[in-house]
Amino acid sequence: MLQSKLLSKTLRESPKDEVSQNAILLTRAGYVDKLMAGVYSYLPLGLRVLNKIKQIIRQEMNALGAQEILMPALTPKEIWVKSGNWSKIDVLFKLKGSGDKDYALGATHEEVVTPLVKKFAASYRDLPAAVYQIQDKFRDEPRAKSGLLRGREFSMKDLYSFHASETDLEEFYQKAMQAYFNVFTRCGLKARLVEASGGTFSKYSHEFQVLTESGEDNIVVCNQCDFAQNTEICSLKVGVPCPKCGQGVQLVKAIEVGNIFKLMTKFTKAFDYQYVDEGGKRQPVLMGCYGIGPSRIMGAVAEICQDAKGLIWPAALTPFHAHLLLLDASKKKQADQLYQDLIAAGYDLLYDDRLESAGFKLKDADLIGINIQLIVGEKAGDQVEYRFRNDSAKGKADFNQVVKLLEKEYVQ
Ligand code: ATP
Ligand code: MG
């Protein structure tokens, strides 16, 4: 992609109506554009990152044996009344259609998925069943000042599993937990498993929290063992011993990037979903739900992977494999050739072919934060200079060495 044609421009100044670091940086670097509070367009650079996150999640969900589906975002009032959530979910966007009919925009999809799976998994032979979707959710969040971290329209991956027994649910729950850790690690995030209020049927749900000052959640964590609880439920005070290992606990801020729940029969009861066991008897179906926010992950990475100059994307999420910078106009032929050859070798490049000063282009490249910069300028002669945005390596390389470098970073 030629940068001269890219639909976005970098901004030197912070946008006036943003307070969160992720929104400021992602807007300045040309990844997103705000339509209104909590609602963003994804520009070409931003969509590439979001799609990479979704793809990692998709791979991990498929590996779990879950099947991808897509449910509607526009839903009728009746299903929400049935579950009790029409009045209970205060952030539900409600709208009126013709004939005075009431609708809601999907804030979560238990009300759609439960009667859906009921149609196709009625026998013990059909269970367990697990389906997921990656879709935009709508919530009328009262506070939408945190950029991608708290959207009113935001991307969610929601997985639902259905089981004949509690043991089976527990087994899947543990596997899903591991899949979630895989997702966050692959996205370059260190997530901590945190106990949170589980609603009516199980003692705890589990949240995946990324510890950072910019988080909205307050978490009590033990530094010695893996104990961690959300303060929304726990009443532990700082300085008291950890209930698990006896050491002191600490209060920290964190971003919730994922959440898994055992719903048990909460929704299967409401939608009268039972299965027929081997003896022909009707039995309750047990259910679990598992959410991850791809757009919130993108916001969290932007909050954490950055320095004073701009964004620093982890290799797995970088919008392009490399950012090719032409800093000396007399070397345009060399840069054009490198661009063509690397594309032919299978790599995605953003090529800064603009007629701007070297300093301007370098500043932009640091702000945009593509993992590897390839610089064609005076310094390297016939070779190119390469530089990892996270400062882990830099040097000079000829074409074959550049290909090796990219191969090592992205193919293995
Ligand atoms: P929170 O406690 O932050 O309001 P939640 O517990 O209501 O979130 P879930 O309903 O469990 O969230 O949603 C699953 C995942 O979707 C969350 O873990 C988070 O990653 C993401 N998510 C939830 N709400 C938002 C939002 N308003 N904007 C962006 N991502 C969100
Ligand atoms: Mg939560």
Short mmCIF file of C-alpha atoms and ligand atoms in Angstrom, two decimals:
data_model
loop_
_atom_site.label_atom_id
_atom_site.label_comp_id
_atom_site.label_asym_id
_atom_site.label_seq_id
_atom_site.Cartn_x
_atom_site.Cartn_y
_atom_site.Cartn_z
CA MET A 1 0.00 0.00 0.00
CA LEU A 2 1.35 3.39 -1.01
CA GLN A 3 1.17 5.83 1.86
CA SER A 4 0.46 8.66 -0.58
CA LYS A 5 -2.86 6.89 -1.27
CA LEU A 6 -3.67 5.77 2.28
CA LEU A 7 -7.02 7.05 3.54
CA SER A 8 -5.83 8.71 6.73
CA LYS A 9 -3.49 11.45 7.82
CA THR A 10 -1.42 11.64 10.95
CA LEU A 11 -2.05 14.48 13.38
CA ARG A 12 0.71 16.19 15.34
CA GLU A 13 -1.76 17.44 17.96
CA SER A 14 -4.10 15.44 20.16
CA PRO A 15 -7.77 15.56 19.16
CA LYS A 16 -9.54 17.98 21.52
CA ASP A 17 -12.47 15.74 22.37
CA GLU A 18 -10.48 12.68 23.51
CA VAL A 19 -9.10 12.04 26.98
CA SER A 20 -7.97 8.42 26.78
CA GLN A 21 -4.48 7.55 25.57
CA ASN A 22 -5.71 4.82 23.20
CA ALA A 23 -8.15 7.12 21.42
CA ILE A 24 -5.63 9.97 21.23
CA LEU A 25 -2.89 7.79 19.75
CA LEU A 26 -5.10 5.74 17.44
CA THR A 27 -6.69 8.94 16.09
CA ARG A 28 -3.38 10.80 15.71
CA ALA A 29 -1.82 7.83 13.92
CA GLY A 30 -4.82 7.46 11.58
CA TYR A 31 -6.30 4.13 12.76
CA VAL A 32 -9.75 5.26 13.84
CA ASP A 33 -12.09 8.19 13.45
CA LYS A 34 -14.72 9.14 16.00
CA LEU A 35 -18.31 9.53 14.82
CA MET A 36 -19.66 10.23 18.30
CA ALA A 37 -18.80 9.26 21.88
CA GLY A 38 -18.15 5.52 21.97
CA VAL A 39 -18.60 5.01 18.22
CA TYR A 40 -15.64 4.81 15.84
CA SER A 41 -14.91 4.13 12.18
CA TYR A 42 -11.95 1.88 11.51
CA LEU A 43 -9.69 3.31 8.82
CA PRO A 44 -7.56 0.99 6.65
CA LEU A 45 -4.76 0.78 9.23
CA GLY A 46 -7.18 0.21 12.13
CA LEU A 47 -9.22 -2.40 10.31
CA ARG A 48 -6.07 -4.41 9.60
CA VAL A 49 -5.24 -4.56 13.31
CA LEU A 50 -8.83 -5.35 14.32
CA ASN A 51 -9.02 -8.14 11.72
CA LYS A 52 -5.75 -9.65 12.95
CA ILE A 53 -7.14 -9.77 16.49
CA LYS A 54 -10.36 -11.35 15.23
CA GLN A 55 -8.40 -13.91 13.25
CA ILE A 56 -6.35 -14.97 16.29
CA ILE A 57 -9.58 -15.36 18.27
CA ARG A 58 -11.21 -17.29 15.42
CA GLN A 59 -8.28 -19.74 15.27
CA GLU A 60 -8.42 -20.37 19.02
CA MET A 61 -12.21 -20.82 18.99
CA ASN A 62 -12.04 -23.24 16.06
CA ALA A 63 -9.32 -25.19 17.88
CA LEU A 64 -11.76 -25.53 20.80
CA GLY A 65 -14.19 -27.21 18.45
CA ALA A 66 -16.65 -24.29 18.40
CA GLN A 67 -18.48 -23.48 15.15
CA GLU A 68 -18.70 -19.94 13.83
CA ILE A 69 -22.13 -18.50 13.13
CA LEU A 70 -23.53 -15.00 12.72
CA MET A 71 -26.67 -13.92 14.52
CA PRO A 72 -28.72 -10.78 13.84
CA ALA A 73 -28.00 -7.55 15.70
CA LEU A 74 -31.64 -6.47 15.31
CA THR A 75 -33.79 -8.50 17.69
CA PRO A 76 -37.47 -8.53 18.75
CA LYS A 77 -38.57 -7.40 22.23
CA GLU A 78 -40.29 -10.72 22.99
CA ILE A 79 -37.08 -12.72 23.49
CA TRP A 80 -35.79 -10.17 25.99
CA VAL A 81 -39.06 -10.21 27.90
CA LYS A 82 -38.86 -13.99 28.07
CA SER A 83 -35.45 -13.91 29.77
CA GLY A 84 -36.35 -10.95 31.95
CA ASN A 85 -33.58 -8.84 30.42
CA TRP A 86 -35.85 -6.29 28.69
CA SER A 87 -36.15 -4.50 32.03
CA LYS A 88 -32.94 -5.79 33.66
CA ILE A 89 -30.27 -4.71 31.16
CA ASP A 90 -30.12 -0.95 31.66
CA VAL A 91 -27.75 -0.38 28.72
CA LEU A 92 -30.03 -2.10 26.19
CA PHE A 93 -30.67 0.06 23.11
CA LYS A 94 -34.42 -0.14 22.45
CA LEU A 95 -36.07 1.08 19.30
CA LYS A 96 -39.49 1.26 17.73
CA GLY A 97 -40.30 0.03 14.24
CA SER A 98 -43.40 0.33 12.09
CA GLY A 99 -46.66 -0.92 13.58
CA ASP A 100 -45.38 0.24 16.97
CA LYS A 101 -43.25 -2.88 17.25
CA ASP A 102 -40.39 -2.87 19.78
CA TYR A 103 -36.88 -4.06 19.04
CA ALA A 104 -33.51 -4.12 20.76
CA LEU A 105 -30.04 -3.97 19.30
CA GLY A 106 -28.06 -6.99 20.49
CA ALA A 107 -26.12 -6.20 23.66
CA THR A 108 -25.39 -9.91 24.20
CA HIS A 109 -26.91 -12.96 22.47
CA GLU A 110 -28.08 -15.56 24.99
CA GLU A 111 -31.67 -14.70 24.01
CA VAL A 112 -30.98 -15.48 20.36
CA VAL A 113 -28.58 -18.39 20.67
CA THR A 114 -30.51 -20.48 23.20
CA PRO A 115 -33.68 -21.00 21.10
CA LEU A 116 -31.45 -21.33 18.02
CA VAL A 117 -29.32 -24.20 19.38
CA LYS A 118 -32.46 -25.77 20.89
CA LYS A 119 -33.72 -26.34 17.32
CA PHE A 120 -30.69 -28.40 16.36
CA ALA A 121 -29.38 -30.04 19.53
CA ALA A 122 -32.30 -31.80 21.17
CA SER A 123 -30.75 -35.20 21.90
CA TYR A 124 -27.87 -36.29 24.15
CA ARG A 125 -26.12 -37.24 20.91
CA ASP A 126 -26.03 -33.58 19.84
CA LEU A 127 -24.28 -32.43 23.02
CA PRO A 128 -21.96 -30.82 23.81
CA ALA A 129 -22.50 -28.05 21.27
CA ALA A 130 -20.55 -24.82 21.03
CA VAL A 131 -21.12 -21.87 18.70
CA TYR A 132 -19.55 -18.44 18.52
CA GLN A 133 -19.79 -15.26 16.52
CA ILE A 134 -17.72 -12.13 16.04
CA GLN A 135 -20.08 -9.22 15.74
CA ASP A 136 -20.72 -5.65 16.80
CA LYS A 137 -22.64 -5.27 20.03
CA PHE A 138 -24.61 -2.23 21.11
CA ARG A 139 -24.76 -0.91 24.67
CA ASP A 140 -25.91 2.49 25.83
CA GLU A 141 -22.88 2.87 28.09
CA PRO A 142 -23.24 5.91 30.35
CA ARG A 143 -19.49 6.52 30.35
CA ALA A 144 -17.98 6.34 26.90
CA LYS A 145 -14.83 8.38 27.40
CA SER A 146 -12.31 5.58 27.14
CA GLY A 147 -11.99 5.32 23.38
CA LEU A 148 -12.03 1.72 22.16
CA LEU A 149 -12.07 0.43 25.72
CA ARG A 150 -15.73 1.31 26.20
CA GLY A 151 -17.72 1.65 23.02
CA ARG A 152 -21.46 2.08 22.53
CA GLU A 153 -20.99 0.02 19.39
CA PHE A 154 -18.07 -2.37 19.84
CA SER A 155 -16.77 -5.65 18.55
CA MET A 156 -17.37 -8.79 20.62
CA LYS A 157 -16.60 -12.44 20.16
CA ASP A 158 -19.27 -14.34 22.06
CA LEU A 159 -19.10 -18.09 22.49
CA TYR A 160 -21.89 -20.21 23.96
CA SER A 161 -21.59 -23.84 25.00
CA PHE A 162 -24.34 -26.36 25.83
CA HIS A 163 -23.85 -29.48 27.92
CA ALA A 164 -25.61 -32.56 29.23
CA SER A 165 -23.74 -32.59 32.55
CA GLU A 166 -21.91 -30.32 34.93
CA THR A 167 -18.70 -32.31 34.50
CA ASP A 168 -18.86 -31.76 30.77
CA LEU A 169 -19.47 -28.03 31.23
CA GLU A 170 -16.57 -27.80 33.68
CA GLU A 171 -14.24 -29.58 31.25
CA PHE A 172 -15.15 -27.23 28.41
CA TYR A 173 -14.90 -24.21 30.73
CA GLN A 174 -11.30 -25.12 31.57
CA LYS A 175 -10.43 -25.56 27.90
CA ALA A 176 -12.05 -22.23 27.03
CA MET A 177 -10.02 -20.60 29.81
CA GLN A 178 -6.81 -21.91 28.23
CA ALA A 179 -7.95 -20.75 24.77
CA TYR A 180 -8.50 -17.27 26.24
CA PHE A 181 -4.98 -17.18 27.66
CA ASN A 182 -3.69 -18.23 24.23
CA VAL A 183 -5.58 -15.34 22.59
CA PHE A 184 -4.21 -12.71 24.95
CA THR A 185 -0.65 -14.00 24.81
CA ARG A 186 -0.75 -14.07 21.02
CA CYS A 187 -2.05 -10.47 21.05
CA GLY A 188 0.95 -9.43 23.15
CA LEU A 189 -1.04 -8.95 26.37
CA LYS A 190 -0.39 -10.42 29.79
CA ALA A 191 -3.80 -11.22 31.22
CA ARG A 192 -4.51 -12.18 34.79
CA LEU A 193 -7.35 -14.51 35.75
CA VAL A 194 -9.61 -12.71 38.21
CA GLU A 195 -12.58 -13.98 40.18
CA ALA A 196 -15.68 -11.85 39.74
CA SER A 197 -19.31 -12.07 40.74
CA GLY A 198 -20.89 -14.98 38.95
CA GLY A 199 -24.51 -14.08 39.09
CA THR A 200 -27.06 -16.47 40.51
CA PHE A 201 -25.78 -19.94 39.85
CA SER A 202 -22.04 -20.21 40.20
CA LYS A 203 -19.92 -18.69 42.91
CA TYR A 204 -17.58 -16.89 40.56
CA SER A 205 -17.29 -15.96 36.96
CA HIS A 206 -13.80 -15.37 35.65
CA GLU A 207 -12.47 -12.21 34.11
CA PHE A 208 -9.27 -11.79 32.17
CA GLN A 209 -7.74 -8.54 33.30
CA VAL A 210 -4.75 -6.68 31.91
CA LEU A 211 -3.08 -4.72 34.69
CA THR A 212 -2.55 -1.08 33.75
CA GLU A 213 -3.09 2.33 35.36
CA SER A 214 -5.49 3.28 32.56
CA GLY A 215 -7.93 0.47 33.44
CA GLU A 216 -11.40 1.16 34.79
CA ASP A 217 -11.57 -1.92 37.03
CA ASN A 218 -10.08 -2.16 40.51
CA ILE A 219 -8.55 -5.53 41.25
CA VAL A 220 -7.11 -6.99 44.42
CA VAL A 221 -4.11 -9.13 43.53
CA CYS A 222 -1.62 -11.18 45.48
CA ASN A 223 1.99 -10.74 44.39
CA GLN A 224 3.05 -14.16 45.65
CA CYS A 225 0.37 -16.43 44.22
CA ASP A 226 -2.24 -16.26 41.47
CA PHE A 227 -5.09 -15.02 43.69
CA ALA A 228 -6.97 -12.07 42.20
CA GLN A 229 -10.48 -10.73 42.73
CA ASN A 230 -12.48 -7.84 41.32
CA THR A 231 -13.31 -5.31 44.06
CA GLU A 232 -16.89 -5.21 42.76
CA ILE A 233 -17.33 -8.41 44.79
CA CYS A 234 -14.58 -8.74 47.28
CA SER A 235 -14.27 -6.77 50.48
CA LEU A 236 -10.59 -7.45 51.09
CA LYS A 237 -8.62 -4.45 52.26
CA VAL A 238 -5.05 -3.70 51.25
CA GLY A 239 -2.64 -5.06 53.84
CA VAL A 240 -4.79 -8.02 54.87
CA PRO A 241 -3.37 -11.47 54.15
CA CYS A 242 -4.12 -13.19 50.87
CA PRO A 243 -6.86 -15.79 51.51
CA LYS A 244 -4.93 -18.30 49.41
CA CYS A 245 -1.29 -17.99 50.51
CA GLY A 246 -1.28 -15.62 53.48
CA GLN A 247 0.91 -12.92 51.90
CA GLY A 248 -0.18 -9.28 51.50
CA VAL A 249 -2.55 -8.21 48.73
CA GLN A 250 -2.40 -5.10 46.59
CA LEU A 251 -4.99 -2.94 44.85
CA VAL A 252 -4.35 -2.35 41.14
CA LYS A 253 -6.16 -0.95 38.10
CA ALA A 254 -6.93 -3.20 35.14
CA ILE A 255 -8.79 -3.53 31.84
CA GLU A 256 -11.22 -6.44 31.54
CA VAL A 257 -10.52 -7.98 28.13
CA GLY A 258 -12.51 -11.18 28.55
CA ASN A 259 -15.14 -12.74 30.77
CA ILE A 260 -16.36 -16.34 31.10
CA PHE A 261 -19.48 -17.52 32.92
CA LYS A 262 -21.25 -20.70 33.82
CA LEU A 263 -24.84 -19.77 33.14
CA MET A 264 -26.04 -23.26 34.10
CA THR A 265 -29.82 -23.39 33.35
CA LYS A 266 -30.56 -19.67 33.56
CA PHE A 267 -31.37 -19.28 29.85
CA THR A 268 -32.17 -22.88 28.93
CA LYS A 269 -34.96 -22.75 31.54
CA ALA A 270 -36.29 -19.44 30.26
CA PHE A 271 -36.41 -20.82 26.69
CA ASP A 272 -37.58 -24.28 27.75
CA TYR A 273 -34.53 -26.03 26.29
CA GLN A 274 -34.06 -29.60 27.51
CA TYR A 275 -32.41 -32.56 25.87
CA VAL A 276 -33.58 -36.16 25.67
CA ASP A 277 -31.18 -38.54 27.44
CA GLU A 278 -30.32 -42.14 26.50
CA GLY A 279 -33.36 -43.44 28.39
CA GLY A 280 -35.70 -41.06 26.54
CA LYS A 281 -36.05 -38.74 29.55
CA ARG A 282 -35.98 -34.92 29.29
CA GLN A 283 -33.07 -33.34 31.15
CA PRO A 284 -31.94 -29.75 31.70
CA VAL A 285 -29.27 -28.40 29.34
CA LEU A 286 -26.40 -26.59 31.06
CA MET A 287 -24.87 -23.56 29.43
CA GLY A 288 -21.69 -21.49 29.51
CA CYS A 289 -20.91 -18.14 27.88
CA TYR A 290 -17.55 -16.67 27.03
CA GLY A 291 -16.92 -13.11 25.79
CA ILE A 292 -13.89 -11.29 24.43
CA GLY A 293 -13.77 -7.74 23.07
CA PRO A 294 -11.57 -7.50 19.94
CA SER A 295 -11.93 -3.70 19.83
CA ARG A 296 -11.19 -3.47 23.55
CA ILE A 297 -8.09 -5.62 23.01
CA MET A 298 -6.99 -3.16 20.33
CA GLY A 299 -7.52 -0.27 22.77
CA ALA A 300 -5.69 -2.12 25.54
CA VAL A 301 -2.69 -2.85 23.31
CA ALA A 302 -2.61 0.81 22.26
CA GLU A 303 -2.62 1.84 25.95
CA ILE A 304 0.22 -0.51 26.85
CA CYS A 305 2.40 -0.84 23.73
CA GLN A 306 3.49 2.74 23.17
CA ASP A 307 6.16 5.30 24.00
CA ALA A 308 6.47 9.09 23.73
CA LYS A 309 6.79 8.80 19.93
CA GLY A 310 3.73 6.68 19.29
CA LEU A 311 2.39 3.16 18.96
CA ILE A 312 4.52 -0.01 19.07
CA TRP A 313 2.49 -2.91 17.62
CA PRO A 314 3.42 -6.46 18.60
CA ALA A 315 4.42 -8.55 15.57
CA ALA A 316 1.12 -10.47 15.53
CA LEU A 317 -1.01 -7.31 15.32
CA THR A 318 1.12 -4.96 13.23
CA PRO A 319 -1.04 -3.57 10.39
CA PHE A 320 1.76 -4.18 7.88
CA HIS A 321 4.78 -6.45 8.17
CA ALA A 322 7.08 -3.55 7.41
CA HIS A 323 7.01 0.19 6.82
CA LEU A 324 9.24 1.07 3.89
CA LEU A 325 10.51 4.64 4.06
CA LEU A 326 12.05 6.39 1.09
CA LEU A 327 14.15 9.17 2.64
CA ASP A 328 16.26 10.14 -0.35
CA ALA A 329 14.33 10.92 -3.54
CA SER A 330 17.31 9.93 -5.71
CA LYS A 331 16.89 6.35 -4.47
CA LYS A 332 13.29 5.98 -5.56
CA LYS A 333 14.13 3.23 -8.04
CA GLN A 334 15.79 1.13 -5.34
CA ALA A 335 12.85 1.59 -2.96
CA ASP A 336 10.27 0.83 -5.69
CA GLN A 337 12.13 -2.38 -6.53
CA LEU A 338 12.34 -3.46 -2.88
CA TYR A 339 8.61 -2.77 -2.50
CA GLN A 340 7.75 -4.93 -5.52
CA ASP A 341 10.09 -7.75 -4.53
CA LEU A 342 8.88 -7.96 -0.94
CA ILE A 343 5.25 -7.99 -2.05
CA ALA A 344 6.16 -10.79 -4.47
CA ALA A 345 7.74 -12.63 -1.52
CA GLY A 346 4.36 -12.48 0.22
CA TYR A 347 4.73 -9.56 2.62
CA ASP A 348 2.42 -6.63 3.35
CA LEU A 349 4.16 -3.29 3.17
CA LEU A 350 3.21 0.28 3.77
CA TYR A 351 5.48 2.31 1.49
CA ASP A 352 6.01 5.95 2.39
CA ASP A 353 6.48 7.30 -1.11
CA ARG A 354 5.34 10.81 -0.19
CA LEU A 355 7.32 13.92 -1.02
CA GLU A 356 7.94 14.85 2.59
CA SER A 357 11.13 15.49 4.53
CA ALA A 358 13.05 12.59 6.08
CA GLY A 359 12.36 13.90 9.58
CA PHE A 360 8.62 14.13 8.90
CA LYS A 361 8.47 10.59 7.55
CA LEU A 362 10.46 9.11 10.44
CA LYS A 363 8.19 10.84 12.95
CA ASP A 364 5.11 9.47 11.20
CA ALA A 365 6.57 5.97 11.09
CA ASP A 366 7.22 6.03 14.84
CA LEU A 367 3.71 7.34 15.49
CA ILE A 368 2.08 4.65 13.31
CA GLY A 369 4.19 2.01 15.02
CA ILE A 370 4.54 -0.73 12.38
CA ASN A 371 6.77 -3.45 13.85
CA ILE A 372 9.68 -3.11 11.38
CA GLN A 373 10.91 -0.02 9.52
CA LEU A 374 12.93 -0.43 6.32
CA ILE A 375 14.73 2.75 5.45
CA VAL A 376 16.07 3.55 1.99
CA GLY A 377 18.30 6.58 2.31
CA GLU A 378 21.84 7.83 2.05
CA LYS A 379 23.21 5.96 5.05
CA ALA A 380 22.99 2.36 3.87
CA GLY A 381 24.30 2.64 0.31
CA ASP A 382 22.84 -0.17 -1.80
CA GLN A 383 21.51 -1.84 1.33
CA VAL A 384 18.60 -0.79 3.53
CA GLU A 385 18.55 0.17 7.15
CA TYR A 386 16.14 -1.84 9.26
CA ARG A 387 14.83 -0.92 12.66
CA PHE A 388 12.38 -2.68 14.95
CA ARG A 389 9.94 -0.18 16.42
CA ASN A 390 10.38 -1.77 19.86
CA ASP A 391 14.14 -1.09 19.62
CA SER A 392 15.01 -4.79 19.88
CA ALA A 393 17.28 -4.70 16.81
CA LYS A 394 18.56 -2.49 14.01
CA GLY A 395 21.20 -2.65 11.32
CA LYS A 396 21.86 -2.77 7.59
CA ALA A 397 20.77 -5.54 5.28
CA ASP A 398 20.70 -6.52 1.63
CA PHE A 399 17.56 -7.91 0.00
CA ASN A 400 18.12 -11.53 1.01
CA GLN A 401 18.84 -10.56 4.58
CA VAL A 402 15.66 -8.49 4.71
CA VAL A 403 13.64 -11.47 3.49
CA LYS A 404 15.27 -13.67 6.15
CA LEU A 405 14.50 -11.11 8.81
CA LEU A 406 10.82 -10.94 7.81
CA GLU A 407 10.62 -14.70 7.57
CA LYS A 408 12.03 -15.09 11.07
CA GLU A 409 9.63 -12.52 12.49
CA TYR A 410 6.42 -13.61 10.78
CA VAL A 411 6.60 -17.03 9.22
CA GLN A 412 7.97 -19.35 11.88
P1 ATP B 1 -17.61 -4.28 31.60
O1 ATP B 1 -17.61 -4.90 32.98
O2 ATP B 1 -16.28 -3.74 31.22
O3 ATP B 1 -18.72 -3.32 31.37
P2 ATP B 1 -18.98 -6.61 30.81
O4 ATP B 1 -18.62 -7.43 31.98
O5 ATP B 1 -20.33 -6.03 30.72
O6 ATP B 1 -17.89 -5.47 30.58
P3 ATP B 1 -19.30 -8.76 28.94
O7 ATP B 1 -20.74 -8.58 28.76
O8 ATP B 1 -18.83 -9.92 29.70
O9 ATP B 1 -18.65 -7.43 29.48
O10 ATP B 1 -18.60 -8.69 27.51
C1 ATP B 1 -17.54 -9.53 27.10
C2 ATP B 1 -16.35 -8.72 26.68
O11 ATP B 1 -16.72 -7.70 25.75
C3 ATP B 1 -15.68 -7.93 27.81
O12 ATP B 1 -14.81 -8.76 28.53
C4 ATP B 1 -14.95 -6.85 27.04
O13 ATP B 1 -13.74 -7.35 26.51
C5 ATP B 1 -15.90 -6.56 25.91
N1 ATP B 1 -16.74 -5.38 26.19
C6 ATP B 1 -17.80 -5.31 27.02
N2 ATP B 1 -18.34 -4.09 26.99
C7 ATP B 1 -17.59 -3.36 26.12
C8 ATP B 1 -17.66 -2.03 25.64
N3 ATP B 1 -18.60 -1.19 26.07
N4 ATP B 1 -16.73 -1.62 24.74
C9 ATP B 1 -15.78 -2.47 24.29
N5 ATP B 1 -15.67 -3.73 24.70
C10 ATP B 1 -16.57 -4.18 25.61
MG MG B 2 -17.38 -7.15 33.55
#
